[in-house]
PDB file of C-alpha atoms in Angstrom:
ATOM      1  CA  MET R  28      22.858  95.847  45.193  1.00  0.00           C
ATOM      2  CA  PRO R  29      20.587  94.863  47.912  1.00  0.00           C
ATOM      3  CA  ARG R  30      21.432  91.758  49.753  1.00  0.00           C
ATOM      4  CA  ILE R  31      18.060  90.050  49.289  1.00  0.00           C
ATOM      5  CA  SER R  32      18.535  90.381  45.470  1.00  0.00           C
ATOM      6  CA  THR R  33      21.796  88.816  45.808  1.00  0.00           C
ATOM      7  CA  LEU R  34      20.493  85.868  47.729  1.00  0.00           C
ATOM      8  CA  ARG R  35      17.724  85.175  45.318  1.00  0.00           C
ATOM      9  CA  ILE R  36      19.902  85.146  42.477  1.00  0.00           C
ATOM     10  CA  THR R  37      22.663  82.774  44.253  1.00  0.00           C
ATOM     11  CA  ARG R  38      19.691  80.263  44.937  1.00  0.00           C
ATOM     12  CA  SER R  39      18.554  80.313  41.305  1.00  0.00           C
ATOM     13  CA  HIS R  40      22.163  79.618  40.202  1.00  0.00           C
ATOM     14  CA  LYS R  41      22.177  76.652  42.667  1.00  0.00           C
ATOM     15  CA  ILE R  42      18.868  75.278  41.119  1.00  0.00           C
ATOM     16  CA  ALA R  43      20.191  75.624  37.854  1.00  0.00           C
ATOM     17  CA  THR R  44      23.560  74.148  38.391  1.00  0.00           C
ATOM     18  CA  ALA R  45      22.158  71.255  40.066  1.00  0.00           C
ATOM     19  CA  VAL R  46      19.924  70.301  37.141  1.00  0.00           C
ATOM     20  CA  LEU R  47      22.834  70.594  34.817  1.00  0.00           C
ATOM     21  CA  VAL R  48      25.039  68.518  36.745  1.00  0.00           C
ATOM     22  CA  ALA R  49      22.265  65.764  37.265  1.00  0.00           C
ATOM     23  CA  ALA R  50      21.879  65.764  33.585  1.00  0.00           C
ATOM     24  CA  GLY R  51      25.728  65.061  33.179  1.00  0.00           C
ATOM     25  CA  SER R  52      26.321  68.608  31.470  1.00  0.00           C
ATOM     26  CA  VAL R  53      27.736  71.788  32.823  1.00  0.00           C
ATOM     27  CA  THR R  54      26.550  74.974  31.227  1.00  0.00           C
ATOM     28  CA  ALA R  55      27.409  78.414  31.692  1.00  0.00           C
ATOM     29  CA  ILE R  56      24.759  80.236  33.496  1.00  0.00           C
ATOM     30  CA  ALA R  57      24.258  83.945  33.295  1.00  0.00           C
ATOM     31  CA  ALA R  58      25.131  86.100  36.302  1.00  0.00           C
ATOM     32  CA  THR R  59      21.729  87.233  36.622  1.00  0.00           C
ATOM     33  CA  GLY R  60      17.923  85.816  36.422  1.00  0.00           C
ATOM     34  CA  GLY R  61      16.995  81.923  36.562  1.00  0.00           C
ATOM     35  CA  PRO R  62      17.584  79.098  33.825  1.00  0.00           C
ATOM     36  CA  SER R  63      16.479  80.162  30.458  1.00  0.00           C
ATOM     37  CA  GLU R  64      14.307  77.889  28.113  1.00  0.00           C
ATOM     38  CA  ALA R  65      17.415  77.249  25.929  1.00  0.00           C
ATOM     39  CA  GLN R  66      19.133  75.796  28.898  1.00  0.00           C
ATOM     40  CA  THR R  67      16.229  73.642  30.205  1.00  0.00           C
ATOM     41  CA  SER R  68      16.243  72.004  26.616  1.00  0.00           C
ATOM     42  CA  ALA R  69      19.876  71.564  26.585  1.00  0.00           C
ATOM     43  CA  VAL R  70      19.518  69.458  29.661  1.00  0.00           C
ATOM     44  CA  ARG R  71      16.732  67.335  27.913  1.00  0.00           C
ATOM     45  CA  SER R  72      18.949  66.898  24.974  1.00  0.00           C
ATOM     46  CA  SER R  73      21.945  65.701  26.823  1.00  0.00           C
ATOM     47  CA  VAL R  74      20.061  62.971  28.700  1.00  0.00           C
ATOM     48  CA  SER R  75      20.537  59.625  26.498  1.00  0.00           C
ATOM     49  CA  VAL R  76      17.346  57.590  26.389  1.00  0.00           C
ATOM     50  CA  GLU R  77      17.481  54.157  25.193  1.00  0.00           C
ATOM     51  CA  PRO R  78      14.917  53.534  22.496  1.00  0.00           C
ATOM     52  CA  VAL R  79      12.074  50.904  23.168  1.00  0.00           C
ATOM     53  CA  ALA R  80       9.298  49.318  21.118  1.00  0.00           C
ATOM     54  CA  ALA R  81       6.117  51.046  21.136  1.00  0.00           C
ATOM     55  CA  ALA R  82       3.594  49.061  22.763  1.00  0.00           C
ATOM     56  CA  GLY R  83       1.919  46.417  20.391  1.00  0.00           C
ATOM     57  CA  ILE R  84       4.659  46.813  17.649  1.00  0.00           C
ATOM     58  CA  PRO R  85       6.749  43.686  17.249  1.00  0.00           C
ATOM     59  CA  THR R  86      10.773  44.203  17.050  1.00  0.00           C
ATOM     60  CA  ALA R  87      12.541  42.732  14.118  1.00  0.00           C
ATOM     61  CA  LYS R  88      13.495  39.729  16.467  1.00  0.00           C
ATOM     62  CA  ASP R  89       9.853  39.158  17.316  1.00  0.00           C
ATOM     63  CA  ALA R  90       9.068  39.376  13.504  1.00  0.00           C
ATOM     64  CA  ALA R  91      11.555  36.735  12.709  1.00  0.00           C
ATOM     65  CA  GLU R  92      10.489  34.394  15.442  1.00  0.00           C
ATOM     66  CA  LYS R  93       6.796  34.692  14.216  1.00  0.00           C
ATOM     67  CA  ALA R  94       8.009  33.931  10.777  1.00  0.00           C
ATOM     68  CA  ALA R  95      10.023  30.905  11.851  1.00  0.00           C
ATOM     69  CA  GLU R  96       6.923  29.656  13.817  1.00  0.00           C
ATOM     70  CA  GLN R  97       4.483  30.047  10.907  1.00  0.00           C
ATOM     71  CA  LYS R  98       7.056  28.187   8.624  1.00  0.00           C
ATOM     72  CA  ALA R  99       7.397  25.455  11.113  1.00  0.00           C
ATOM     73  CA  ALA R 100       3.414  25.175  11.197  1.00  0.00           C
ATOM     74  CA  LYS R 101       3.069  25.294   7.584  1.00  0.00           C
ATOM     75  CA  ASP R 102       5.776  22.483   7.038  1.00  0.00           C
ATOM     76  CA  ALA R 103       3.948  20.290   9.836  1.00  0.00           C
ATOM     77  CA  ALA R 104       0.631  20.806   8.030  1.00  0.00           C
ATOM     78  CA  ALA R 105       2.092  19.880   4.601  1.00  0.00           C
ATOM     79  CA  LYS R 106       3.868  16.694   5.976  1.00  0.00           C
ATOM     80  CA  LYS R 107       0.467  15.770   7.742  1.00  0.00           C
ATOM     81  CA  ALA R 108      -1.528  16.325   4.430  1.00  0.00           C
ATOM     82  CA  ALA R 109       1.108  14.339   2.478  1.00  0.00           C
ATOM     83  CA  ALA R 110       1.018  11.398   5.045  1.00  0.00           C
ATOM     84  CA  ARG R 111      -2.706  11.404   4.881  1.00  0.00           C
ATOM     85  CA  ASN R 112      -2.814  11.573   1.101  1.00  0.00           C
ATOM     86  CA  ALA R 113      -0.228   8.562   1.036  1.00  0.00           C
ATOM     87  CA  ALA R 114      -2.572   6.687   3.314  1.00  0.00           C
ATOM     88  CA  GLU R 115      -5.661   7.290   1.235  1.00  0.00           C
ATOM     89  CA  GLN R 116      -3.739   6.028  -1.815  1.00  0.00           C
ATOM     90  CA  ALA R 117      -2.488   3.083  -0.093  1.00  0.00           C
ATOM     91  CA  ARG R 118      -6.159   2.183   1.161  1.00  0.00           C
ATOM     92  CA  SER R 119      -7.645   2.837  -2.359  1.00  0.00           C
ATOM     93  CA  GLU R 120      -5.170   0.619  -3.887  1.00  0.00           C
ATOM     94  CA  LYS R 121      -5.830  -2.080  -1.469  1.00  0.00           C
ATOM     95  CA  GLN R 122      -9.327  -1.910  -1.906  1.00  0.00           C
ATOM     96  CA  ALA R 123      -9.024  -2.055  -5.744  1.00  0.00           C
ATOM     97  CA  ALA R 124      -6.717  -5.186  -5.445  1.00  0.00           C
ATOM     98  CA  ASN R 125      -9.408  -6.852  -3.313  1.00  0.00           C
ATOM     99  CA  ARG R 126     -11.946  -5.996  -5.683  1.00  0.00           C
ATOM    100  CA  SER R 127      -9.903  -7.464  -8.528  1.00  0.00           C
ATOM    101  CA  THR R 128      -9.156 -10.574  -6.289  1.00  0.00           C
ATOM    102  CA  GLU R 129     -12.813 -11.104  -5.593  1.00  0.00           C
ATOM    103  CA  ARG R 130     -13.644 -10.626  -9.293  1.00  0.00           C
ATOM    104  CA  LYS R 131     -11.452 -13.500 -10.126  1.00  0.00           C
ATOM    105  CA  ALA R 132     -12.362 -15.773  -7.217  1.00  0.00           C
ATOM    106  CA  ILE R 133     -16.200 -15.062  -8.513  1.00  0.00           C
ATOM    107  CA  THR R 134     -15.582 -15.337 -12.166  1.00  0.00           C
ATOM    108  CA  PRO R 135     -14.651 -18.929 -12.997  1.00  0.00           C
ATOM    109  CA  LYS R 136     -12.232 -19.622 -16.022  1.00  0.00           C
ATOM    110  CA  LYS R 137     -14.177 -20.573 -19.236  1.00  0.00           C
ATOM    111  CA  PHE R 138     -12.794 -23.428 -21.319  1.00  0.00           C
ATOM    112  CA  ALA R 139     -13.912 -24.753 -24.675  1.00  0.00           C
ATOM    113  CA  ASP R 140     -16.178 -27.740 -24.734  1.00  0.00           C
ATOM    114  CA  ASN R 141     -13.579 -29.884 -26.924  1.00  0.00           C
ATOM    115  CA  LEU R 142     -10.634 -32.108 -26.437  1.00  0.00           C
ATOM    116  CA  ASP R 143      -8.486 -29.129 -26.045  1.00  0.00           C
ATOM    117  CA  GLY R 144     -10.554 -27.320 -23.565  1.00  0.00           C
ATOM    118  CA  TRP R 145     -11.056 -30.451 -21.499  1.00  0.00           C
ATOM    119  CA  ILE R 146      -7.223 -31.139 -21.275  1.00  0.00           C
ATOM    120  CA  ARG R 147      -6.779 -27.341 -20.210  1.00  0.00           C
ATOM    121  CA  GLU R 148      -9.472 -27.292 -17.788  1.00  0.00           C
ATOM    122  CA  SER R 149      -7.896 -30.463 -16.216  1.00  0.00           C
ATOM    123  CA  LEU R 150      -4.570 -29.082 -16.205  1.00  0.00           C
ATOM    124  CA  ASP R 151      -5.821 -25.922 -14.275  1.00  0.00           C
ATOM    125  CA  ILE R 152      -7.335 -28.241 -11.727  1.00  0.00           C
ATOM    126  CA  MET R 153      -4.286 -30.243 -11.473  1.00  0.00           C
ATOM    127  CA  LYS R 154      -2.205 -27.276 -10.793  1.00  0.00           C
ATOM    128  CA  LYS R 155      -4.195 -26.354  -7.899  1.00  0.00           C
ATOM    129  CA  LYS R 156      -4.139 -29.920  -6.561  1.00  0.00           C
ATOM    130  CA  ASN R 157      -0.340 -30.115  -7.257  1.00  0.00           C
ATOM    131  CA  ILE R 158      -1.025 -32.926  -9.609  1.00  0.00           C
ATOM    132  CA  PRO R 159       2.118 -33.291 -12.051  1.00  0.00           C
ATOM    133  CA  GLY R 160       1.371 -33.444 -16.016  1.00  0.00           C
ATOM    134  CA  THR R 161       1.504 -31.577 -18.934  1.00  0.00           C
ATOM    135  CA  TYR R 162      -0.674 -30.868 -21.874  1.00  0.00           C
ATOM    136  CA  GLU R 163       1.457 -33.187 -24.085  1.00  0.00           C
ATOM    137  CA  GLY R 164       1.473 -36.102 -21.722  1.00  0.00           C
ATOM    138  CA  LEU R 165      -2.198 -35.943 -21.482  1.00  0.00           C
ATOM    139  CA  HIS R 166      -2.790 -35.534 -25.155  1.00  0.00           C
ATOM    140  CA  ARG R 167      -0.721 -38.183 -26.181  1.00  0.00           C
ATOM    141  CA  ASN R 168      -2.181 -40.839 -23.858  1.00  0.00           C
ATOM    142  CA  ILE R 169      -5.850 -39.714 -24.760  1.00  0.00           C
ATOM    143  CA  MET R 170      -5.083 -40.297 -28.216  1.00  0.00           C
ATOM    144  CA  ARG R 171      -3.679 -43.759 -27.712  1.00  0.00           C
ATOM    145  CA  GLU R 172      -6.404 -44.737 -25.377  1.00  0.00           C
ATOM    146  CA  SER R 173      -9.443 -43.467 -26.822  1.00  0.00           C
ATOM    147  CA  SER R 174      -8.494 -41.224 -29.764  1.00  0.00           C
ATOM    148  CA  GLY R 175     -10.368 -38.363 -28.230  1.00  0.00           C
ATOM    149  CA  ASN R 176     -13.774 -39.868 -27.612  1.00  0.00           C
ATOM    150  CA  PRO R 177     -15.097 -39.305 -24.033  1.00  0.00           C
ATOM    151  CA  ASN R 178     -17.707 -41.864 -24.301  1.00  0.00           C
ATOM    152  CA  ALA R 179     -15.196 -44.788 -25.581  1.00  0.00           C
ATOM    153  CA  VAL R 180     -15.565 -47.920 -23.805  1.00  0.00           C
ATOM    154  CA  ASN R 181     -13.232 -50.984 -23.717  1.00  0.00           C
ATOM    155  CA  ASP R 182     -15.420 -54.173 -23.866  1.00  0.00           C
ATOM    156  CA  TRP R 183     -13.029 -56.903 -24.673  1.00  0.00           C
ATOM    157  CA  ASP R 184      -9.987 -56.815 -22.151  1.00  0.00           C
ATOM    158  CA  ILE R 185      -9.603 -58.494 -18.730  1.00  0.00           C
ATOM    159  CA  ASN R 186     -11.348 -55.489 -17.065  1.00  0.00           C
ATOM    160  CA  ALA R 187     -14.330 -55.864 -19.448  1.00  0.00           C
ATOM    161  CA  ARG R 188     -14.547 -59.685 -18.735  1.00  0.00           C
ATOM    162  CA  ASN R 189     -14.544 -58.858 -15.047  1.00  0.00           C
ATOM    163  CA  GLY R 190     -17.552 -56.622 -15.564  1.00  0.00           C
ATOM    164  CA  ILE R 191     -15.685 -53.339 -14.895  1.00  0.00           C
ATOM    165  CA  PRO R 192     -14.852 -52.102 -18.434  1.00  0.00           C
ATOM    166  CA  SER R 193     -12.464 -49.278 -19.001  1.00  0.00           C
ATOM    167  CA  LYS R 194     -14.291 -45.936 -20.091  1.00  0.00           C
ATOM    168  CA  GLY R 195     -13.703 -42.453 -21.074  1.00  0.00           C
ATOM    169  CA  LEU R 196     -10.969 -40.469 -22.608  1.00  0.00           C
ATOM    170  CA  LEU R 197      -8.170 -42.115 -20.460  1.00  0.00           C
ATOM    171  CA  GLN R 198      -9.966 -45.468 -20.252  1.00  0.00           C
ATOM    172  CA  VAL R 199     -10.514 -45.659 -16.375  1.00  0.00           C
ATOM    173  CA  ILE R 200     -12.216 -48.437 -14.728  1.00  0.00           C
ATOM    174  CA  GLN R 201     -14.766 -47.559 -12.024  1.00  0.00           C
ATOM    175  CA  PRO R 202     -12.841 -48.287  -9.050  1.00  0.00           C
ATOM    176  CA  THR R 203      -9.767 -46.435  -9.824  1.00  0.00           C
ATOM    177  CA  PHE R 204     -12.060 -43.520 -10.618  1.00  0.00           C
ATOM    178  CA  ASP R 205     -13.858 -43.816  -7.404  1.00  0.00           C
ATOM    179  CA  ALA R 206     -10.373 -44.018  -5.515  1.00  0.00           C
ATOM    180  CA  TYR R 207      -8.576 -41.245  -7.289  1.00  0.00           C
ATOM    181  CA  HIS R 208     -11.405 -38.946  -8.049  1.00  0.00           C
ATOM    182  CA  VAL R 209     -10.320 -35.265  -7.543  1.00  0.00           C
ATOM    183  CA  LYS R 210     -12.624 -33.152  -5.597  1.00  0.00           C
ATOM    184  CA  GLY R 211     -14.368 -30.322  -7.650  1.00  0.00           C
ATOM    185  CA  THR R 212     -14.796 -32.307 -10.713  1.00  0.00           C
ATOM    186  CA  PRO R 213     -18.181 -34.207 -11.378  1.00  0.00           C
ATOM    187  CA  LYS R 214     -18.248 -37.653  -9.987  1.00  0.00           C
ATOM    188  CA  LYS R 215     -19.058 -39.305 -13.214  1.00  0.00           C
ATOM    189  CA  LEU R 216     -16.567 -41.677 -15.008  1.00  0.00           C
ATOM    190  CA  THR R 217     -17.236 -40.670 -18.506  1.00  0.00           C
ATOM    191  CA  ASP R 218     -17.339 -36.749 -17.764  1.00  0.00           C
ATOM    192  CA  PRO R 219     -14.129 -35.536 -19.911  1.00  0.00           C
ATOM    193  CA  VAL R 220     -12.538 -33.395 -17.085  1.00  0.00           C
ATOM    194  CA  ALA R 221     -13.354 -35.897 -14.364  1.00  0.00           C
ATOM    195  CA  ASN R 222     -11.740 -38.629 -16.413  1.00  0.00           C
ATOM    196  CA  ILE R 223      -8.682 -37.024 -17.188  1.00  0.00           C
ATOM    197  CA  THR R 224      -8.128 -35.508 -13.714  1.00  0.00           C
ATOM    198  CA  ALA R 225      -8.660 -39.021 -12.113  1.00  0.00           C
ATOM    199  CA  ALA R 226      -6.378 -40.734 -14.496  1.00  0.00           C
ATOM    200  CA  ALA R 227      -3.769 -38.088 -13.978  1.00  0.00           C
ATOM    201  CA  ASN R 228      -3.923 -38.456 -10.344  1.00  0.00           C
ATOM    202  CA  TYR R 229      -3.555 -42.270 -10.581  1.00  0.00           C
ATOM    203  CA  ALA R 230      -0.861 -42.245 -12.930  1.00  0.00           C
ATOM    204  CA  ALA R 231       1.117 -39.703 -10.457  1.00  0.00           C
ATOM    205  CA  ASP R 232       0.526 -42.029  -7.721  1.00  0.00           C
ATOM    206  CA  ARG R 233       1.886 -44.974  -9.968  1.00  0.00           C
ATOM    207  CA  TYR R 234       4.176 -43.667 -12.103  1.00  0.00           C
ATOM    208  CA  GLY R 235       5.099 -40.186 -10.884  1.00  0.00           C
ATOM    209  CA  SER R 236       3.128 -38.447 -13.827  1.00  0.00           C
ATOM    210  CA  ILE R 237       0.945 -39.098 -16.706  1.00  0.00           C
ATOM    211  CA  ASP R 238       3.961 -37.957 -18.853  1.00  0.00           C
ATOM    212  CA  ASN R 239       5.835 -41.131 -17.768  1.00  0.00           C
ATOM    213  CA  VAL R 240       3.064 -43.412 -19.168  1.00  0.00           C
ATOM    214  CA  ASP R 241       3.572 -44.744 -22.799  1.00  0.00           C
ATOM    215  CA  SER R 242       1.397 -47.906 -22.872  1.00  0.00           C
ATOM    216  CA  ALA R 243      -1.442 -49.414 -21.250  1.00  0.00           C
ATOM    217  CA  TYR R 244      -1.480 -48.516 -17.386  1.00  0.00           C
TER     218      TYR R 244
END
C-alpha cells in the first residue's frame, strides 16, 4: 500500500477518534475510510443536553407563581370591594337615621285638646325640662283645684281679696305664674298647658314634686 494512502487514513482515524473522545464516547473505527454517518449520529446522541424552556413558554414554576399572584390580586380586590360596600352601607344607615331624627324634630307631637291631652303635653314638656311629676299627681290636684275647668277663677280667698285671684286648672296666681313660667309654653295664665307646667314647676321648687301636694298650696 502506498505511503501517502496510509498517511491519509491515519489522519482520518485521528480526527474521528478526537471527535468521539470529545463527546465522551469511544467507538471502534473502521480500518479504512473516514467516520461514517452512523458514527457521527452516535456522537451526537451521546451528548447530554439539559432541557430548557422554549422562549415565551412558561415553566410549571412560572405558572404557579402567576396563579398565586392572580389569586392575591383577586383577594385584594374582593376585600377592597367589601370594605367599600360596608362604608356605603354605614353611610346610608347614618343618612337614614339623620333623616328620621330630622322628621321627628320637625314634626311636633300631637295631643288631644282635652284634660288628658293637656296633662300629657305638660308631662312631655316637664320631662324635657327635668321637672318632676306624674300623670296621677297632676290629675289628682287638678280635679281638687278646678274640677278640670281651665277657666276656673277663685274669687273669694285671700288672693282674690288682694286682687290677684287664683286661675286655671291648678289655680295659680299671676305672680307665681310669671315667676315659674316654663319657656316654650304660652305666656297666658289660663292656658291649660302653661298653667299645669308652671304649677308643676312651682310645686317642684316648694315641695319636691306636684305628687307631694295633697291640699291647697
